[in-house]
PDB file of C-alpha atoms in Angstrom:
ATOM      1  CA  GLN A   1     193.448 174.166 129.769  1.00  0.00           C
ATOM      2  CA  VAL A   2     193.741 172.780 132.927  1.00  0.00           C
ATOM      3  CA  GLY A   3     196.856 174.700 133.695  1.00  0.00           C
ATOM      4  CA  MET A   4     195.020 177.664 133.694  1.00  0.00           C
ATOM      5  CA  MET A   5     192.332 176.436 135.281  1.00  0.00           C
ATOM      6  CA  ILE A   6     194.924 175.742 137.772  1.00  0.00           C
ATOM      7  CA  SER A   7     195.995 179.557 137.492  1.00  0.00           C
ATOM      8  CA  GLY A   8     192.652 180.826 138.152  1.00  0.00           C
ATOM      9  CA  ILE A   9     191.731 178.943 141.052  1.00  0.00           C
ATOM     10  CA  ASP A  10     194.584 179.269 143.155  1.00  0.00           C
ATOM     11  CA  GLY A  11     194.855 182.997 143.526  1.00  0.00           C
ATOM     12  CA  THR A  12     190.941 182.697 144.724  1.00  0.00           C
ATOM     13  CA  ILE A  13     190.895 179.897 147.142  1.00  0.00           C
ATOM     14  CA  VAL A  14     194.689 181.862 148.377  1.00  0.00           C
ATOM     15  CA  ALA A  15     192.703 184.865 148.616  1.00  0.00           C
ATOM     16  CA  THR A  16     189.548 183.790 150.854  1.00  0.00           C
ATOM     17  CA  ALA A  17     191.842 181.816 153.292  1.00  0.00           C
ATOM     18  CA  LEU A  18     194.300 184.824 153.420  1.00  0.00           C
ATOM     19  CA  PRO A  19     192.977 186.114 157.142  1.00  0.00           C
ATOM     20  CA  THR A  20     193.152 182.503 158.327  1.00  0.00           C
ATOM     21  CA  ILE A  21     196.631 181.831 157.447  1.00  0.00           C
ATOM     22  CA  THR A  22     198.471 184.813 158.691  1.00  0.00           C
ATOM     23  CA  ARG A  23     196.709 184.675 161.738  1.00  0.00           C
ATOM     24  CA  ASP A  24     197.826 180.369 162.012  1.00  0.00           C
ATOM     25  CA  LEU A  25     201.327 182.388 161.015  1.00  0.00           C
ATOM     26  CA  GLY A  26     201.248 184.789 163.005  1.00  0.00           C
ATOM     27  CA  GLU A  27     202.077 187.703 161.030  1.00  0.00           C
ATOM     28  CA  VAL A  28     199.528 190.236 160.010  1.00  0.00           C
ATOM     29  CA  SER A  29     201.821 191.942 158.080  1.00  0.00           C
ATOM     30  CA  GLY A  30     202.855 189.635 155.555  1.00  0.00           C
ATOM     31  CA  ILE A  31     199.104 189.365 153.985  1.00  0.00           C
ATOM     32  CA  ALA A  32     199.638 191.825 151.037  1.00  0.00           C
ATOM     33  CA  TRP A  33     203.108 189.484 150.579  1.00  0.00           C
ATOM     34  CA  VAL A  34     201.050 186.211 150.098  1.00  0.00           C
ATOM     35  CA  VAL A  35     199.493 187.227 147.206  1.00  0.00           C
ATOM     36  CA  SER A  36     202.360 189.755 145.751  1.00  0.00           C
ATOM     37  CA  ALA A  37     204.840 187.122 145.837  1.00  0.00           C
ATOM     38  CA  TYR A  38     203.355 185.094 143.805  1.00  0.00           C
ATOM     39  CA  LEU A  39     201.746 187.575 141.317  1.00  0.00           C
ATOM     40  CA  LEU A  40     205.317 189.384 141.275  1.00  0.00           C
ATOM     41  CA  PHE A  41     207.113 186.225 139.957  1.00  0.00           C
ATOM     42  CA  GLN A  42     204.885 185.107 137.788  1.00  0.00           C
ATOM     43  CA  VAL A  43     204.366 188.124 135.559  1.00  0.00           C
ATOM     44  CA  ALA A  44     207.949 188.474 135.744  1.00  0.00           C
ATOM     45  CA  THR A  45     208.184 185.375 134.118  1.00  0.00           C
ATOM     46  CA  MET A  46     205.568 185.414 131.561  1.00  0.00           C
ATOM     47  CA  PRO A  47     207.673 186.983 128.246  1.00  0.00           C
ATOM     48  CA  LEU A  48     210.291 184.969 129.368  1.00  0.00           C
ATOM     49  CA  TYR A  49     208.394 181.551 129.512  1.00  0.00           C
ATOM     50  CA  GLY A  50     207.296 182.611 126.161  1.00  0.00           C
ATOM     51  CA  LYS A  51     210.764 182.994 124.821  1.00  0.00           C
ATOM     52  CA  ILE A  52     211.908 179.881 126.134  1.00  0.00           C
ATOM     53  CA  GLY A  53     209.406 177.413 124.864  1.00  0.00           C
ATOM     54  CA  ASP A  54     209.935 178.588 121.693  1.00  0.00           C
ATOM     55  CA  LEU A  55     213.755 177.566 121.984  1.00  0.00           C
ATOM     56  CA  TYR A  56     213.166 174.472 123.668  1.00  0.00           C
ATOM     57  CA  GLY A  57     209.602 173.273 122.931  1.00  0.00           C
ATOM     58  CA  ARG A  58     206.378 174.723 124.638  1.00  0.00           C
ATOM     59  CA  LYS A  59     205.516 171.131 126.018  1.00  0.00           C
ATOM     60  CA  ARG A  60     208.835 170.387 127.563  1.00  0.00           C
ATOM     61  CA  VAL A  61     208.253 173.654 128.932  1.00  0.00           C
ATOM     62  CA  LEU A  62     205.297 173.479 130.258  1.00  0.00           C
ATOM     63  CA  LEU A  63     205.920 170.467 132.019  1.00  0.00           C
ATOM     64  CA  VAL A  64     208.729 172.264 133.778  1.00  0.00           C
ATOM     65  CA  ALA A  65     206.368 175.305 135.280  1.00  0.00           C
ATOM     66  CA  ILE A  66     203.485 172.576 136.017  1.00  0.00           C
ATOM     67  CA  GLY A  67     206.185 170.947 138.390  1.00  0.00           C
ATOM     68  CA  LEU A  68     207.788 174.197 139.376  1.00  0.00           C
ATOM     69  CA  PHE A  69     204.234 175.074 140.530  1.00  0.00           C
ATOM     70  CA  VAL A  70     203.497 172.226 142.136  1.00  0.00           C
ATOM     71  CA  LEU A  71     206.641 172.189 144.148  1.00  0.00           C
ATOM     72  CA  GLY A  72     206.173 175.992 145.019  1.00  0.00           C
ATOM     73  CA  SER A  73     202.105 174.778 146.062  1.00  0.00           C
ATOM     74  CA  VAL A  74     203.415 171.691 148.097  1.00  0.00           C
ATOM     75  CA  ALA A  75     206.258 173.938 150.137  1.00  0.00           C
ATOM     76  CA  CYS A  76     203.199 176.724 150.605  1.00  0.00           C
ATOM     77  CA  GLY A  77     201.359 173.577 152.501  1.00  0.00           C
ATOM     78  CA  LEU A  78     204.192 172.774 154.493  1.00  0.00           C
ATOM     79  CA  ALA A  79     205.121 176.254 155.446  1.00  0.00           C
ATOM     80  CA  GLN A  80     205.301 177.286 158.801  1.00  0.00           C
ATOM     81  CA  SER A  81     206.191 180.783 158.875  1.00  0.00           C
ATOM     82  CA  MET A  82     205.453 183.520 156.822  1.00  0.00           C
ATOM     83  CA  PRO A  83     209.187 183.942 155.579  1.00  0.00           C
ATOM     84  CA  GLN A  84     208.767 180.567 154.133  1.00  0.00           C
ATOM     85  CA  LEU A  85     204.792 180.803 152.966  1.00  0.00           C
ATOM     86  CA  LEU A  86     206.130 184.092 150.816  1.00  0.00           C
ATOM     87  CA  VAL A  87     209.480 182.079 149.479  1.00  0.00           C
ATOM     88  CA  ALA A  88     207.522 178.881 148.373  1.00  0.00           C
ATOM     89  CA  ARG A  89     204.457 181.534 147.005  1.00  0.00           C
ATOM     90  CA  ALA A  90     207.660 182.909 144.778  1.00  0.00           C
ATOM     91  CA  LEU A  91     208.420 179.656 143.485  1.00  0.00           C
ATOM     92  CA  GLN A  92     204.682 178.744 143.361  1.00  0.00           C
ATOM     93  CA  GLY A  93     204.329 182.131 140.733  1.00  0.00           C
ATOM     94  CA  LEU A  94     208.226 180.746 139.228  1.00  0.00           C
ATOM     95  CA  GLY A  95     205.976 177.913 138.078  1.00  0.00           C
ATOM     96  CA  GLY A  96     202.365 179.839 137.566  1.00  0.00           C
ATOM     97  CA  GLY A  97     203.650 182.581 134.923  1.00  0.00           C
ATOM     98  CA  GLY A  98     204.039 179.860 131.971  1.00  0.00           C
ATOM     99  CA  LEU A  99     200.800 177.924 132.789  1.00  0.00           C
ATOM    100  CA  PRO A 100     199.063 180.890 130.904  1.00  0.00           C
ATOM    101  CA  VAL A 101     201.438 181.450 128.122  1.00  0.00           C
ATOM    102  CA  LEU A 102     202.534 178.618 127.566  1.00  0.00           C
ATOM    103  CA  GLY A 103     198.702 177.119 127.191  1.00  0.00           C
ATOM    104  CA  MET A 104     197.768 179.264 125.094  1.00  0.00           C
ATOM    105  CA  ALA A 105     200.581 178.977 122.726  1.00  0.00           C
ATOM    106  CA  ILE A 106     199.663 175.236 122.869  1.00  0.00           C
ATOM    107  CA  LEU A 107     196.698 175.441 122.119  1.00  0.00           C
ATOM    108  CA  GLY A 108     197.278 177.739 119.457  1.00  0.00           C
ATOM    109  CA  ASP A 109     199.600 175.630 117.901  1.00  0.00           C
ATOM    110  CA  LEU A 110     197.700 172.465 118.211  1.00  0.00           C
ATOM    111  CA  VAL A 111     193.905 174.183 117.416  1.00  0.00           C
ATOM    112  CA  PRO A 112     193.082 175.353 113.391  1.00  0.00           C
ATOM    113  CA  PRO A 113     192.395 178.883 112.985  1.00  0.00           C
ATOM    114  CA  ARG A 114     188.383 178.040 112.405  1.00  0.00           C
ATOM    115  CA  GLN A 115     187.984 176.783 115.723  1.00  0.00           C
ATOM    116  CA  LEU A 116     190.584 178.686 117.740  1.00  0.00           C
ATOM    117  CA  GLY A 117     187.366 180.814 118.771  1.00  0.00           C
ATOM    118  CA  ARG A 118     185.448 178.211 120.218  1.00  0.00           C
ATOM    119  CA  TRP A 119     188.325 176.630 122.218  1.00  0.00           C
ATOM    120  CA  LEU A 120     189.082 180.178 123.426  1.00  0.00           C
ATOM    121  CA  GLY A 121     185.516 180.423 124.723  1.00  0.00           C
ATOM    122  CA  TYR A 122     185.771 176.991 126.452  1.00  0.00           C
ATOM    123  CA  GLN A 123     188.749 177.840 128.112  1.00  0.00           C
ATOM    124  CA  GLY A 124     187.107 181.606 129.292  1.00  0.00           C
ATOM    125  CA  MET A 125     184.763 178.968 130.524  1.00  0.00           C
ATOM    126  CA  LEU A 126     186.821 176.926 132.256  1.00  0.00           C
ATOM    127  CA  PHE A 127     188.660 180.488 134.094  1.00  0.00           C
ATOM    128  CA  ALA A 128     184.866 181.632 134.826  1.00  0.00           C
ATOM    129  CA  VAL A 129     184.138 178.071 136.794  1.00  0.00           C
ATOM    130  CA  ALA A 130     187.431 178.431 138.449  1.00  0.00           C
ATOM    131  CA  VAL A 131     187.375 181.936 139.491  1.00  0.00           C
ATOM    132  CA  VAL A 132     183.703 181.012 141.059  1.00  0.00           C
ATOM    133  CA  ILE A 133     184.508 177.603 142.707  1.00  0.00           C
ATOM    134  CA  GLY A 134     187.546 178.846 143.999  1.00  0.00           C
ATOM    135  CA  PRO A 135     186.098 180.822 146.953  1.00  0.00           C
ATOM    136  CA  LEU A 136     183.739 178.197 147.840  1.00  0.00           C
ATOM    137  CA  LEU A 137     186.471 175.856 147.783  1.00  0.00           C
ATOM    138  CA  GLY A 138     189.035 178.443 150.316  1.00  0.00           C
ATOM    139  CA  GLY A 139     185.977 178.867 152.434  1.00  0.00           C
ATOM    140  CA  LEU A 140     185.058 175.233 152.592  1.00  0.00           C
ATOM    141  CA  PHE A 141     188.997 174.309 152.921  1.00  0.00           C
ATOM    142  CA  VAL A 142     189.340 176.907 156.055  1.00  0.00           C
ATOM    143  CA  ASP A 143     186.361 175.901 157.848  1.00  0.00           C
ATOM    144  CA  HIS A 144     186.551 172.237 157.394  1.00  0.00           C
ATOM    145  CA  LEU A 145     190.173 170.843 156.735  1.00  0.00           C
ATOM    146  CA  SER A 146     192.975 173.475 156.834  1.00  0.00           C
ATOM    147  CA  TRP A 147     194.213 176.567 155.192  1.00  0.00           C
ATOM    148  CA  ARG A 148     196.956 174.242 153.665  1.00  0.00           C
ATOM    149  CA  TRP A 149     194.258 172.694 151.429  1.00  0.00           C
ATOM    150  CA  ALA A 150     194.326 175.924 149.523  1.00  0.00           C
ATOM    151  CA  PHE A 151     197.491 174.666 148.278  1.00  0.00           C
ATOM    152  CA  PHE A 152     197.848 170.885 148.148  1.00  0.00           C
ATOM    153  CA  VAL A 153     194.321 171.290 146.202  1.00  0.00           C
ATOM    154  CA  ASN A 154     196.897 171.927 143.508  1.00  0.00           C
ATOM    155  CA  VAL A 155     198.323 168.569 142.826  1.00  0.00           C
ATOM    156  CA  PRO A 156     195.256 166.927 141.866  1.00  0.00           C
ATOM    157  CA  PHE A 157     194.800 169.420 139.399  1.00  0.00           C
ATOM    158  CA  ALA A 158     198.409 169.407 138.587  1.00  0.00           C
ATOM    159  CA  ILE A 159     198.417 165.399 137.754  1.00  0.00           C
ATOM    160  CA  VAL A 160     195.633 165.931 135.409  1.00  0.00           C
ATOM    161  CA  ALA A 161     197.367 168.768 133.354  1.00  0.00           C
ATOM    162  CA  VAL A 162     200.662 166.660 132.991  1.00  0.00           C
ATOM    163  CA  ILE A 163     199.084 163.903 131.861  1.00  0.00           C
ATOM    164  CA  SER A 164     197.052 165.933 129.456  1.00  0.00           C
ATOM    165  CA  VAL A 165     199.988 167.647 128.500  1.00  0.00           C
ATOM    166  CA  SER A 166     201.514 164.433 127.663  1.00  0.00           C
ATOM    167  CA  GLU A 167     199.656 163.174 125.718  1.00  0.00           C
ATOM    168  CA  THR A 168     199.192 165.776 123.476  1.00  0.00           C
ATOM    169  CA  THR A 169     200.934 165.390 119.804  1.00  0.00           C
ATOM    170  CA  LEU A 170     202.525 168.196 119.906  1.00  0.00           C
ATOM    171  CA  ASP A 171     206.561 168.124 119.231  1.00  0.00           C
ATOM    172  CA  THR A 172     207.485 171.692 119.925  1.00  0.00           C
TER     173      THR A 172
END
């Protein structure tokens, strides 16, 4: 569920920081691609993650997806130009494609069918909270720190996700 929260909060934080990012990097023409590069790679990899998770184990593949997402997030925060940011966003999206798909699959594996509705409600609540908090955090980062923190903030969330996934008893 933490993976879903990371995915939800990332988009809203970045959307808030976009004007500052493009102004700082000096390429307003790339503003749409900052979002599109992530979404393109995220959506393209979602079905692949489902199949790869079935073949090699969801837990293992989710940890790889989190790793790619964090690597992309750090690269985004360190980007010095729009092309660097777009490549980093693509890498972030490559990992981001596995977060919702594998998170849902693992939830289905761990939770008995009678309790699944309640757990999906918790997941929906986490996503809603993330969507509300994201723009607030994005604004705080831009106003008081740097737009780069819109990406660096994913690192502590990913650490929590890795710990929680690693502690599951899921074998697949």
